[in-house]
Each structure stands twice: as C-alpha cells, then as structure tokens.
Coordinates of C-alpha atoms in Angstrom, one line a residue:
X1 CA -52.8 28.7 27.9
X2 CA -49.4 28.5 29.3
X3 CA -49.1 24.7 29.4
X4 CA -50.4 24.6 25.7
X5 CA -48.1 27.0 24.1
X6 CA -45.0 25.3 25.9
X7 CA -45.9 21.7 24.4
X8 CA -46.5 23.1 21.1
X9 CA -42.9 24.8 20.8
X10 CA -40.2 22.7 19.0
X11 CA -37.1 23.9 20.0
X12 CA -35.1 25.7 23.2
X13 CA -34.4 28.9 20.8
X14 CA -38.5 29.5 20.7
X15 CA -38.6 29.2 24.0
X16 CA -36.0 31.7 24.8
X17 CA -37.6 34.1 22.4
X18 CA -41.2 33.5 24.5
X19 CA -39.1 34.2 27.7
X20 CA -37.7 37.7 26.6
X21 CA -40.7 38.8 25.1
X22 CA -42.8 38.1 28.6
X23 CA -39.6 39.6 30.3
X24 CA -41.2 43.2 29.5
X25 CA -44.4 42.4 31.3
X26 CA -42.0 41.8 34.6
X27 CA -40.3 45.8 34.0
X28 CA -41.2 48.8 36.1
X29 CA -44.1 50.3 34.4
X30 CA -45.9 46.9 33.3
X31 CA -49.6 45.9 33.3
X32 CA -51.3 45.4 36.5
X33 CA -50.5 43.0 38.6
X34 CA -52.5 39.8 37.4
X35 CA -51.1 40.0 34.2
X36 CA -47.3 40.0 36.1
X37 CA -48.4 37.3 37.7
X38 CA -49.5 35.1 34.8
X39 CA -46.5 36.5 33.2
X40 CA -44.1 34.3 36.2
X41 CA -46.5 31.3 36.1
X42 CA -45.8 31.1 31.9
X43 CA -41.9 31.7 32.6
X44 CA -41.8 29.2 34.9
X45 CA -43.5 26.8 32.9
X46 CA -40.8 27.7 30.2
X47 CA -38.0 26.9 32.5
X48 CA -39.5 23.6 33.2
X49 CA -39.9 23.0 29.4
X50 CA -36.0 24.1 28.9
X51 CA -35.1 21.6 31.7
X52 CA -36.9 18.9 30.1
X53 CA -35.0 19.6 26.7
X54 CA -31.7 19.7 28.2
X55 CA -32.2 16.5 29.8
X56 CA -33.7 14.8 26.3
X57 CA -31.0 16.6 24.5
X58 CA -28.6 13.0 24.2
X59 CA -31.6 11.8 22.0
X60 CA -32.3 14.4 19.7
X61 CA -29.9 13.7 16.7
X62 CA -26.1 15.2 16.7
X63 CA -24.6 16.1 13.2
X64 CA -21.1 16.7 12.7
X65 CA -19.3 19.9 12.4
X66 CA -17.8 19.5 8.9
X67 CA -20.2 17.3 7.1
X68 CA -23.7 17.5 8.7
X69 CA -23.6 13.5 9.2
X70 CA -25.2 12.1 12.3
X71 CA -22.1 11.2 15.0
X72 CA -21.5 8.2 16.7
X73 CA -24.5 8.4 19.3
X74 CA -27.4 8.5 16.7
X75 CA -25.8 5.5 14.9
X76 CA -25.4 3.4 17.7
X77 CA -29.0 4.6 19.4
X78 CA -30.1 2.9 15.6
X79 CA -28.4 -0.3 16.1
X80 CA -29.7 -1.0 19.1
X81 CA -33.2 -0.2 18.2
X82 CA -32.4 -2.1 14.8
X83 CA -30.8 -5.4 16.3
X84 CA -33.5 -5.8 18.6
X85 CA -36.7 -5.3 16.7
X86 CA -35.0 -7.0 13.3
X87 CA -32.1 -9.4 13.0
X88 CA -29.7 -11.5 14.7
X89 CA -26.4 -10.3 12.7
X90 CA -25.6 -8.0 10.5
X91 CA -22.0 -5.6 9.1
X92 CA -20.8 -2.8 10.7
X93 CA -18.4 -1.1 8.0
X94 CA -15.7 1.8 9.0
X95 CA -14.1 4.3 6.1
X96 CA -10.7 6.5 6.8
X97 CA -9.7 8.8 5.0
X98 CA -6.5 8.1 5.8
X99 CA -5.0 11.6 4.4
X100 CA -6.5 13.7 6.5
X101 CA -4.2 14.0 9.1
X102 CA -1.4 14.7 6.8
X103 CA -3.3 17.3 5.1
X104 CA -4.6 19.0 8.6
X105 CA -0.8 19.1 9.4
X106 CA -0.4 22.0 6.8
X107 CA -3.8 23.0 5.5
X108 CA -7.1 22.9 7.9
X109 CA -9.4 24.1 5.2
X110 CA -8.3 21.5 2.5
X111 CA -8.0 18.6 4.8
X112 CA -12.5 19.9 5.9
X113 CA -13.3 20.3 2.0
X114 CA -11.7 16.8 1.1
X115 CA -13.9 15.6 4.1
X116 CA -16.7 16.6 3.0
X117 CA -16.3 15.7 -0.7
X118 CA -15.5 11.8 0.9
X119 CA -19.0 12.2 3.0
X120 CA -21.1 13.7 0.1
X121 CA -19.3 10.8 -1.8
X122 CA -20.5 8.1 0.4
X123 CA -23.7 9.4 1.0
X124 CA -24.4 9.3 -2.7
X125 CA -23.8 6.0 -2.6
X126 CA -25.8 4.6 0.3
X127 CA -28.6 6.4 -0.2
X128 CA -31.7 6.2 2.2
X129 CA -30.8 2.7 2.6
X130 CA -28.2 2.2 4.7
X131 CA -27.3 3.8 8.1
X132 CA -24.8 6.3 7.8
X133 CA -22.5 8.3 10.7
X134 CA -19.8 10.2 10.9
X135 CA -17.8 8.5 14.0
X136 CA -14.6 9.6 14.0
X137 CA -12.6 12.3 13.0
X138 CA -11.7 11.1 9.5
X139 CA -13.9 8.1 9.8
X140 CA -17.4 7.0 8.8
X141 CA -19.4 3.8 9.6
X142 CA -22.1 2.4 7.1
X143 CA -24.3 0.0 9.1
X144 CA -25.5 -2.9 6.4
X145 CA -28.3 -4.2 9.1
X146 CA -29.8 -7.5 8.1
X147 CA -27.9 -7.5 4.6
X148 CA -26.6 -10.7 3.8
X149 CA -22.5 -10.6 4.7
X150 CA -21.6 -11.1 1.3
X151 CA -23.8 -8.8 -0.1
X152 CA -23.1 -6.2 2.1
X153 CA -18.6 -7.2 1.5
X154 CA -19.5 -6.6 -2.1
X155 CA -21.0 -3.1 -1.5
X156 CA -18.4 -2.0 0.5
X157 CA -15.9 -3.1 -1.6
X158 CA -17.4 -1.0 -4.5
X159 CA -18.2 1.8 -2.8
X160 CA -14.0 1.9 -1.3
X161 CA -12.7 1.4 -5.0
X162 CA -15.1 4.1 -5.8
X163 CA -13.9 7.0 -2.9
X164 CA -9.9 6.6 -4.8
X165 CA -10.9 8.3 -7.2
X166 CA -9.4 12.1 -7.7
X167 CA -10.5 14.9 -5.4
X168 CA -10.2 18.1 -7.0
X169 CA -10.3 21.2 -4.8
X170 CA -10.1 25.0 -5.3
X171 CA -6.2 24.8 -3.9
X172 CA -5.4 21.3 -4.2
X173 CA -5.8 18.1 -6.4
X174 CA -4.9 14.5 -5.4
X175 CA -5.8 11.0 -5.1
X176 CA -6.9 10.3 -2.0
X177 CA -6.1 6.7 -0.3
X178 CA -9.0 5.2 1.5
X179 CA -8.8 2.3 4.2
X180 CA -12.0 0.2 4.9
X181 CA -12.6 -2.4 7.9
X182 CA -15.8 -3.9 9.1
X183 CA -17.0 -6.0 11.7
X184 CA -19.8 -8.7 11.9
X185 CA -22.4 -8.5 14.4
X186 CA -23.9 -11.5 16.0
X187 CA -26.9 -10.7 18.8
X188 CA -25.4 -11.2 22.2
X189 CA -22.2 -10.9 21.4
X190 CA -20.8 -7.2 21.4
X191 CA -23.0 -4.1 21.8
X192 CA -23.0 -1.7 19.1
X193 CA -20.8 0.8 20.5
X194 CA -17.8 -2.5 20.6
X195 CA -19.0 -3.5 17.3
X196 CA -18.0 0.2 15.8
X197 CA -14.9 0.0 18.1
X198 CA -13.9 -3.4 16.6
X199 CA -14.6 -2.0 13.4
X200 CA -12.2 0.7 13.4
X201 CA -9.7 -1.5 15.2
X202 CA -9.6 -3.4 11.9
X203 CA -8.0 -0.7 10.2
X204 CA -5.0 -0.6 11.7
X205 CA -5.1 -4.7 12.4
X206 CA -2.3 -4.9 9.1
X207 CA -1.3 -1.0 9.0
X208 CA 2.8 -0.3 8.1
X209 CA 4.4 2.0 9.0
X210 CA 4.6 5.0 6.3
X211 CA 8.4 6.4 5.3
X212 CA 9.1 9.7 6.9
X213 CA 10.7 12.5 5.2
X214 CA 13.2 14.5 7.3
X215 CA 11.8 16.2 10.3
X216 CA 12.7 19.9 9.9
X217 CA 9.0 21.8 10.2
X218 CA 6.6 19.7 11.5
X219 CA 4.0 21.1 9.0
X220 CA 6.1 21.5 6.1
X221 CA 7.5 17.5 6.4
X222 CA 3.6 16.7 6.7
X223 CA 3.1 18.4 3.0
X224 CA 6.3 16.9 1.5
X225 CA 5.5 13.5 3.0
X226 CA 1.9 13.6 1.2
X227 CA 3.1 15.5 -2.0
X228 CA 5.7 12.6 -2.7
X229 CA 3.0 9.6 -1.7
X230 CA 0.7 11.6 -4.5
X231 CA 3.1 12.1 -7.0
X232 CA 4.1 8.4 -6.5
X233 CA 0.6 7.4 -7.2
X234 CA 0.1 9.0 -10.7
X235 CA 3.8 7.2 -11.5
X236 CA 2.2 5.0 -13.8
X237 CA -0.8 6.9 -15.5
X238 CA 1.6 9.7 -16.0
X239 CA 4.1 7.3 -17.4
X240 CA 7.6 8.3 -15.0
X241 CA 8.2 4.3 -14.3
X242 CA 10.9 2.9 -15.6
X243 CA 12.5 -0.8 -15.5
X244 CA 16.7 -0.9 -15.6
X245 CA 18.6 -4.1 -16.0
X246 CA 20.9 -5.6 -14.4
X247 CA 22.5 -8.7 -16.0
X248 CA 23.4 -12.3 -15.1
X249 CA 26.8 -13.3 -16.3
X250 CA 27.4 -16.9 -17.5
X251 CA 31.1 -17.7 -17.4
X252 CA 30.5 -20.8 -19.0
X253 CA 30.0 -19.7 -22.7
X254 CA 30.8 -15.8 -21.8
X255 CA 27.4 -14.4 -22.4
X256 CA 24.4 -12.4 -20.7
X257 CA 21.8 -15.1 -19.8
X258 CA 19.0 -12.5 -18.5
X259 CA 18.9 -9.9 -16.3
X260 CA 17.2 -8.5 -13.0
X261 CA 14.3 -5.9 -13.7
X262 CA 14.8 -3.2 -11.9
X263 CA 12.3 -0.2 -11.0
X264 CA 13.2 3.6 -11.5
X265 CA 11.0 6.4 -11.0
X266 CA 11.8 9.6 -13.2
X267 CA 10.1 12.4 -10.9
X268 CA 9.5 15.3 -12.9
X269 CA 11.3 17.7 -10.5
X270 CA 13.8 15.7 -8.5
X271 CA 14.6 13.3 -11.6
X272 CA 15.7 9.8 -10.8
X273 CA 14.9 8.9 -7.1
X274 CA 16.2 5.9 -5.7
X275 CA 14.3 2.2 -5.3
X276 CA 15.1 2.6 -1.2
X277 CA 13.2 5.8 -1.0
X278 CA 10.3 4.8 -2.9
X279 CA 9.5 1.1 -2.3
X280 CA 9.0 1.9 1.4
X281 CA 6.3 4.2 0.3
X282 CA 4.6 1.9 -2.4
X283 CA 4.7 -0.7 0.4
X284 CA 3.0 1.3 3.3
X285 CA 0.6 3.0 0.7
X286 CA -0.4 -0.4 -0.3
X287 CA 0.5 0.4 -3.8
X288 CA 2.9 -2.7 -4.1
X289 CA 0.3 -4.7 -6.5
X290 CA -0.3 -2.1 -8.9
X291 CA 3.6 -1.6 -9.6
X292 CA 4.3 -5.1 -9.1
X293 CA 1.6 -5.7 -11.7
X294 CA 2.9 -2.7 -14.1
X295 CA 6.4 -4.4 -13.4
X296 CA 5.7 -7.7 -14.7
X297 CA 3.8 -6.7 -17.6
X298 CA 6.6 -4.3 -18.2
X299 CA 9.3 -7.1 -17.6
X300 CA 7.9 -9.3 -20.0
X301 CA 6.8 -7.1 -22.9
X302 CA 10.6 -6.3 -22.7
X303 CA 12.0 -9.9 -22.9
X304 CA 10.0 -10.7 -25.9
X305 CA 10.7 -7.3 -27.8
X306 CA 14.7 -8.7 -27.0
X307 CA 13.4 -12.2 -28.5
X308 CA 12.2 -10.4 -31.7
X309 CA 15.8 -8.6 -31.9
X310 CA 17.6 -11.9 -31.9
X311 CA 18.9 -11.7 -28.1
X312 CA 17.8 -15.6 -27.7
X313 CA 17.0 -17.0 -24.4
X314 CA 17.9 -14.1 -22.5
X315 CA 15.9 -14.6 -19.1
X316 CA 14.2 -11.6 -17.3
X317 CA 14.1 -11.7 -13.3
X318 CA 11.3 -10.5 -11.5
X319 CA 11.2 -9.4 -7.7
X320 CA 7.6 -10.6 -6.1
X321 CA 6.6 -8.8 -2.2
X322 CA 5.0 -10.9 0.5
X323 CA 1.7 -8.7 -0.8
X324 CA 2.2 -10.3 -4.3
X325 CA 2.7 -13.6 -3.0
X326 CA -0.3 -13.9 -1.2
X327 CA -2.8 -13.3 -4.1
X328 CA -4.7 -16.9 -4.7
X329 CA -4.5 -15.9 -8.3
X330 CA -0.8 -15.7 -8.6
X331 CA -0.3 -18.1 -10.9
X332 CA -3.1 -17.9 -13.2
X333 CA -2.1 -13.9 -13.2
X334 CA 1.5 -15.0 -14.4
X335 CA 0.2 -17.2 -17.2
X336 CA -2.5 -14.6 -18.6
X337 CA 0.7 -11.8 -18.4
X338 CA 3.3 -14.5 -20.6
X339 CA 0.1 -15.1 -22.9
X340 CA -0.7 -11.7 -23.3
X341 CA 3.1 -10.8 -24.6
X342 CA 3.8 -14.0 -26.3
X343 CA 6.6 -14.3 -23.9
X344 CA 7.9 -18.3 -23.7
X345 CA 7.0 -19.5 -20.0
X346 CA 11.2 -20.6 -19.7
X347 CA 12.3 -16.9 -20.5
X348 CA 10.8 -15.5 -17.1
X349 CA 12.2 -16.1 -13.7
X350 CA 10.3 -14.9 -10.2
X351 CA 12.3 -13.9 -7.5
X352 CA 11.8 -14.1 -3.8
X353 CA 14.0 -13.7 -0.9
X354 CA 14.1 -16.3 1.3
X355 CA 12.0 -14.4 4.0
X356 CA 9.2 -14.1 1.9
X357 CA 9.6 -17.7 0.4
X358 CA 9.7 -18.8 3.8
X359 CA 6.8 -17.4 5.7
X360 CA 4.3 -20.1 4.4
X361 CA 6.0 -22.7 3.4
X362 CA 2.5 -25.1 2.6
X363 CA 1.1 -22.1 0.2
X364 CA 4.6 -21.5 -1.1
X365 CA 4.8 -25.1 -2.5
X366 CA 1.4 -25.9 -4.0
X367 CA 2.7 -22.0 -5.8
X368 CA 5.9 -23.1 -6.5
X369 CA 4.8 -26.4 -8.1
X370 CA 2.1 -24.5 -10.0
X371 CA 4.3 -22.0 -11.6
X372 CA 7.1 -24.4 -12.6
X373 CA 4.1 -26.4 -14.3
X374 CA 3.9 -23.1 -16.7
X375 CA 7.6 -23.5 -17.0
X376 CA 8.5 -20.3 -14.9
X377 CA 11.9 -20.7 -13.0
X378 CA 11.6 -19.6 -9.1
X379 CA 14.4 -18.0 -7.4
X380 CA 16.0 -17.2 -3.9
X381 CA 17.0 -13.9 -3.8
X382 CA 20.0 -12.9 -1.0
X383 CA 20.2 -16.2 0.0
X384 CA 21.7 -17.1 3.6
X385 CA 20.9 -13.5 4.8
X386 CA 17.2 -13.9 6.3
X387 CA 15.3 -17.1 6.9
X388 CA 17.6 -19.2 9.6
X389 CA 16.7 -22.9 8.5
X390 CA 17.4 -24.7 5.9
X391 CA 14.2 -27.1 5.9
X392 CA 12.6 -24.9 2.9
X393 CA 15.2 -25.8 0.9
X394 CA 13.8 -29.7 1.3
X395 CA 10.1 -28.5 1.2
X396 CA 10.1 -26.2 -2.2
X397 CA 11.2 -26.5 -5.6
X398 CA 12.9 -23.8 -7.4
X399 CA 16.0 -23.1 -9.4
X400 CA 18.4 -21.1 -8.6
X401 CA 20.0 -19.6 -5.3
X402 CA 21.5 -16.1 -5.2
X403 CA 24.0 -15.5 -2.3
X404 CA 23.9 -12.5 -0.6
X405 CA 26.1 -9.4 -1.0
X406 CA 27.2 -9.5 1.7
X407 CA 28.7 -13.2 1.8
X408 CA 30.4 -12.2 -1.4
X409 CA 31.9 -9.0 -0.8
X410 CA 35.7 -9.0 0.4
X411 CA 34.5 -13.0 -0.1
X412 CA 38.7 -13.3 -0.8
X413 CA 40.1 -11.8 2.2
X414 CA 37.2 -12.9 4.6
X415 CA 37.5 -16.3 5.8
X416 CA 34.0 -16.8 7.1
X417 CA 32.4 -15.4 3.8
X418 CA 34.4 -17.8 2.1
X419 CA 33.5 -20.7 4.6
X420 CA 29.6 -19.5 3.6
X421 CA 30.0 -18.8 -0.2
X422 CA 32.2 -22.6 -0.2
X423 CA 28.9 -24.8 1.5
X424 CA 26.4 -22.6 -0.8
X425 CA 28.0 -23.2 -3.8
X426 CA 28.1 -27.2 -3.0
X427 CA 24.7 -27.0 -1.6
X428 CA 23.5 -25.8 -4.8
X429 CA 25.6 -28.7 -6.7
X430 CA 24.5 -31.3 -4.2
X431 CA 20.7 -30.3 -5.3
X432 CA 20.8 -29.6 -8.3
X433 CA 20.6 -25.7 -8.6
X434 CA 22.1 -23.1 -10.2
X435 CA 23.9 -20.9 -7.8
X436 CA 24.7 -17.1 -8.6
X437 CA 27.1 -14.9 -6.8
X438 CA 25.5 -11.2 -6.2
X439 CA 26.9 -8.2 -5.9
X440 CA 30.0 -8.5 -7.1
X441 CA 31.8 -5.5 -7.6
X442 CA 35.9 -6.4 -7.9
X443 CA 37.7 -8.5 -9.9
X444 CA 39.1 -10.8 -6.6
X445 CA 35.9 -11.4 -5.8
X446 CA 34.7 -12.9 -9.4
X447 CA 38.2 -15.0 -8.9
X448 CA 37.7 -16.3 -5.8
X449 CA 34.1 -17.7 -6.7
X450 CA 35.0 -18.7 -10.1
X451 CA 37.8 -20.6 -8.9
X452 CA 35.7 -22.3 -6.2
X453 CA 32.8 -23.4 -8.8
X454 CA 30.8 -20.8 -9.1
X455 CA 29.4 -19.9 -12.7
X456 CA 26.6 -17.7 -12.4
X457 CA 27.9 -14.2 -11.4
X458 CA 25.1 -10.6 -11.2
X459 CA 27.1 -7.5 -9.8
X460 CA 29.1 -4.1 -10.8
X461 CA 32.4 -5.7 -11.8
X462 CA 30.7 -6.6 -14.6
X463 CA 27.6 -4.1 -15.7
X464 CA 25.4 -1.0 -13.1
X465 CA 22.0 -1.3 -13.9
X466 CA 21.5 0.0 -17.5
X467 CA 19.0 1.3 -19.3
X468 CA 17.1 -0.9 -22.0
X469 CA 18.9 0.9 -24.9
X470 CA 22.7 0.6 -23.2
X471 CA 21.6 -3.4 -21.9
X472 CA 20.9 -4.4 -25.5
X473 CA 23.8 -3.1 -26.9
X474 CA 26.2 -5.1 -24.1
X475 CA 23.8 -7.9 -24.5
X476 CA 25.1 -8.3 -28.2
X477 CA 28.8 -7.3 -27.6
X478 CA 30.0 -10.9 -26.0
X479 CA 33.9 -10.0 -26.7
X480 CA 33.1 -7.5 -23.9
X481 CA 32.0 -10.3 -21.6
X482 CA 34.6 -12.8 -23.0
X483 CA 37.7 -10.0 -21.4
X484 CA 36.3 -9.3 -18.1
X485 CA 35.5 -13.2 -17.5
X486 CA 38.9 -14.1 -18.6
X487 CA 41.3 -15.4 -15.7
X488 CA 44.2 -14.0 -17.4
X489 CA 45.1 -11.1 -14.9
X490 CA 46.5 -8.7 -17.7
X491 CA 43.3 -9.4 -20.2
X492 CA 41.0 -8.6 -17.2
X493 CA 42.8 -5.8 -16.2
X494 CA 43.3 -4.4 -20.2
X495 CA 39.4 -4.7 -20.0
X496 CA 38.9 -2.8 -16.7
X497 CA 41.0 0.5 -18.0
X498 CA 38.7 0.2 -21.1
X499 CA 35.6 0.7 -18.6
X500 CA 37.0 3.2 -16.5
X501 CA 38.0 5.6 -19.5

C-alpha cells in the first residue's frame, strides 16, 4: 500500500502533507505497535520518493519569476531533443528589452509590469508554435526549429516592429525600444546552450554607446536619461522637430545660393535643446533613419515651397549618417522623396563628411555615381578634418568641398591654416569643384579667403541659423548680402553696426 500511494503522488508538497499526517501515529499515545511500525516503513518510503524528486527536479520545467516563461534550461533541454530527432539547422532568435535596466534603476515595479507586457506580447505572437523562454533578465529567445531561415528572419522581424509599440502602465507610459539578434544553428556545430550565447552576443555585436546625463543620483540620472530618450522618440508624431537654415553665400553675384538644413528640437519643457545633446541620443537609440528620413522630406518640401515664392535655384543641404549611407535603397529613397515634392533633382545637395564618405569607398562610388545620375550634387562636409588620404578624392565624384572650421578660423593670423585653406582652395580649382569656407564668423577671415580665391563662404559673419520665416526674408534682401561681401572696409563695417543694433 505504501509503495502504491508514493508512485501515485505528483508533487513533493503531497508528500509532505502524507508525512505530517503519519507523524501523529509516531506520538506518545498512538495505536499499537504494528501500526507505528507500518507508519516508519511508509515514511521511509516517502523520503526515498522526496530524494528521487530532488534529484529529477533539473528536469521538471522552471518558469520565471516575473513572467511565468520557461528559463533557459527547459529551452535548451528542447533543442537538444528537437535537433536530434528533427533537423540539421534551424534559428535561434534573442529579444531585449533594452529599457529595462534603466527603468529598474528608479522603478522596480514598472521596469516587472513592462516585462511582462513584452512576454504576454511575444507570446501572443508565437503561439503554440514556436519555442519560447525566458533566458535572461530582460531577454527572451524564440526557437524557429526547422523553419526555413528566411521565413523564420521575416517573423522575427515582424514580431520586433511589432513589441515598439507603446506600453501603457498604471504609473508610466512610453515607447519601449527593442533589440533583436539571432543565431543560425547547423548540427555539429555549437550546442544549444552556445547557440543561445551566440545569440545574445549578437546584440551587442554593433551596440553605441548611449549619451549620459550628469551623474548626480544614480537613480534619478537613470529616469532623466530614459525620460529624455522617450520624449525624443514622440519628436516627430508630436510634431517638436524643426529644420533651421543656415545659408551659403555666393560672393560672385552677392546672393544666398542655398542653405544647410539644420535640426532643432522644441522640447515642451526645456524648449530649444541643442543638435550636440540630441543627435548622440538619436544615434545610440538607433533613431537616426527615422529623423534622417523626416529631415529630408522636411528639407525638400521646404526648397520647393521657396521655388513657389520666387527664391530660384536656392539649393538645400542635407547632412546623411554612416547609418543612412548604408541603406541599399539610398538612392531610389532620394528620387521617390524629390518626386513626391516636385522638388528639381539640381536644387538638393547631400552632405557627408569625409569620414563617412570614406569608409567604403567601392559602395560610396557606385552611390555617388547613382545620385549624380538623378542630378543631386554630393558634398564633403569639414573637409581636411577626418579621413587622412587623399585617394577618395580620385576614386569619387562629387561637387563641392567644405573646409573645416577649424582651418578657417583665425585663418588670417595662423600661418598653417592659411598654408591648409591655400592648397584646398587650389585643389578644388585643379579638379574642378566648388570649394566653400565654413564657419566663418569675422570679417578678416571672409578677407583673407576671398582674396585667396575662395567664393563660396557658410558661417556667422554672415547669417546664425534662422528660422524659415527670418531665412526667407534675408534670402530676398540681396543689398544686405551685397554690404557685408563688399571689400570696402568702411561699407563692411557700416553693415556690421547695422547687425549688431
């Protein structure tokens, strides 16, 4: 009777209870003394039955704390079996929820609940049919199995775009940023627990390094850091972005010949905050094709609403990342943005530094080539201040060459500047490309370079980033332009008091 009733129990907490209820039979005062004895032989068999569960107990399935997903153990215990009774390869994928430690940092409970709400979310999704685990502390692994690879990269891909969307808690509401990596499994080469390991070592394989706010309170810079990265993504739905321009100065015929678009970000509470506290961010939150893509549709709708007005062939200037650059699709996404504003191809210009120009210098050209096709004009933004040869300048075409700031400032009291600014300028003449000085901010600057050729000129002396409204309005007033490009000393200083006052 014993032996039957301890292979019918299911778990250690029934056999616990059938060991303190047989416990009263051992007391003073108990039956006689074949019943005691019966009563040993079943607790015995009880602890034998305990023992044997505890030493099973790494195959009975583990759940997580916060979600109730199987852990890491049960997952790869079903890869194993998997692999070896079904297929030769298969996909490993790995989610983060790459938030959560930030939100820990200041809020346990909301960093569990948005945990959860990414596992029900995922779960949803899979279904019965894929192998789901909880394996890290903010990560999750969906194994695929025998699923074709690109069916399986399609899936995942859908189900990442799907986890962005908002979480909305009790006590907090944001969009959360999610970061996938997978690995492919072919039999005989990793085990599953280095396939999962490989896996999440693919989410950091490209990671950057995220801006840090000032470290005052550890917990309170962890909720501004993630408060400004959330009210940077809802920039553009909730309409805060702004493009400024800066203009290009031709000395030639006195006039604005385009301008630089330049991004500003109108925070609600702390108003304008600047480009070099925000791009960082955009970058490491791999935001940096949304708002270059908001950008360029932005910089172009302007340039033909300027077209409309009468401000002829005034060029807009367009700053690409490395991110942007590497999109296959580049140019065909540049020619469907010029047709969508009915913007002429020759009144937008892409900018690059040379860094970024430089890094692949094979793509770069069969780009290059492409986009001056459409009729786009290409230039190198602070030029002489990254890349440290000058064999690009053979390999790719483009247009125009911007020398650094720093070359050009105090360019008429420093003799090495003006040793660097002199062999640019005739570089650009020996090749055939325009040449603009940038970052010019005082009037013997502009005279130095405009006596020693140069034309094209971007920089303070002559306008700060303005507004649409205030840009238009210089745009159309050339005598302005006419007086500060003038070499006559008491002209260009008559037009300086006029600025100041």
């Amino acid at each position: 009777m014993a032996v039957m009733m301890c292979r019918s129990l299911r778990s250690e907490r029934e056999l616990a209870h059938i060991v303190r209820g047989f416990e009263q039979y051992l007391e003073p005062g108990s039956p006689d003394t074949a019943a005691r004895a019966s009563a040993r032989r079943l607790r015995n068999c009880v602890d034998i039955a305990v023992g044997r569960l505890e030493l099973l107990s790494h195959r009975a399935p583990r759940r997580h704390g916060v979600t109730g997903l199987p852990t890491r153990e049960p997952l790869i215990e079903f890869m194993e079996l998997e692999t070896r009774e079904q297929g030769q390869v298969g996909l490993l994928a790995v989610i983060e929820l790459v938030d959560f430690e930030r939100l820990y940092a200041f809020d346990i409970a909301t960093a569990d609940q948005a945990l959860r709400v990414i596992a029900e979310r995922i779960e949803r999704m899979v279904g019965k049919a894929r192998a789901l685990a909880h394996v890290d502390r903010a990560r999750f692994a969906i194994w695929f199995g025998t699923t074709s690879l690109e069916v399986a990269r399609a899936e995942l891909d859908a189900i990442c775009y799907a986890l962005c969307s908002r979480i909305v808690l009790p006590d907090a509401e944001f969009l959360p940023q999610i970061r996938c990596g997978f690995a492919d499994y072919v039999s005989g080469t990793f085990s599953p627990a280095e396939l999962i390991a490989r896996a999440v070592a693919s989410l950091t394989a490209s990671d950057g390094g995220a801006k840090r706010m000032p470290m005052i309170d550890p917990s309170e810079a962890a909720r501004q850091e993630f408060g400004f990265e959330q009210d940077l993504r809802q920039a553009i739905a909730r309409q805060q972005l702004e493009l400024w321009f800066q203009p290009f100065i031709n000395v030639c015929d006195n006039r604005i010949c385009g301008a630089e678009a330049l991004l500003r970000w109108h925070h609600p509470e702390t108003g304008i905050v600047s480009p070099s506290d925000f791009i960082p961010v955009v970058e490491a939150a791999g935001l940096a094709e949304e708002f270059g893509l908001w950008t360029l549709n932005s910089a172009c709708r302007q340039a033909r609403q300027w077209e409309r007005d009468g401000l002829r062939d005034v060029k807009v200037a367009v700053n690409l990342s490395a991110h942007q650059l590497q999109r296959s699709d580049l140019d065909q996404l540049i020619e469907r943005t010029l047709q969508r504003h009915g913007l002429k191809a020759s009144l937008l210009e892409i900018e690059l530094t040379e860094t970024v120009a430089a890094l692949d210098s094979s793509s770069a050209k069969i780009l290059f080539e492409k986009l001056r096709a459409l009729g786009v004009s290409i230039s190198i933004d602070d030029f002489g201040a990254g890349y440290s040869s000058l064999s690009y300048l053979k390999k790719l075409s483009f247009d125009k060459l911007k020398i650094d700031r720093e070359f050009v400032q105090e360019v008429d009291r420093q003799r090495d500047s003006q040793a660097i600014c002199q062999s640019i300028i005739a570089l650009g003449r020996g090749l055939g490309i325009a040449v603009l000085a940038e970052g010019v901010e005082r009037r013997e600057e502009f005279l130095w370079l405009r006596r020693h050729g140069c034309t094209l000129f971007q920089g303070f002396y002559f306008a700060a980033p303005l507004p649409v409204s205030e840009f238009t309005r210089l745009a159309r007033d050339r005598s302005a332009i006419r007086e500060l490009a003038d070499l006559t000393s008491a002209v260009q200083q008559t037009a300086l008091n006029a600025r100041m006052k």
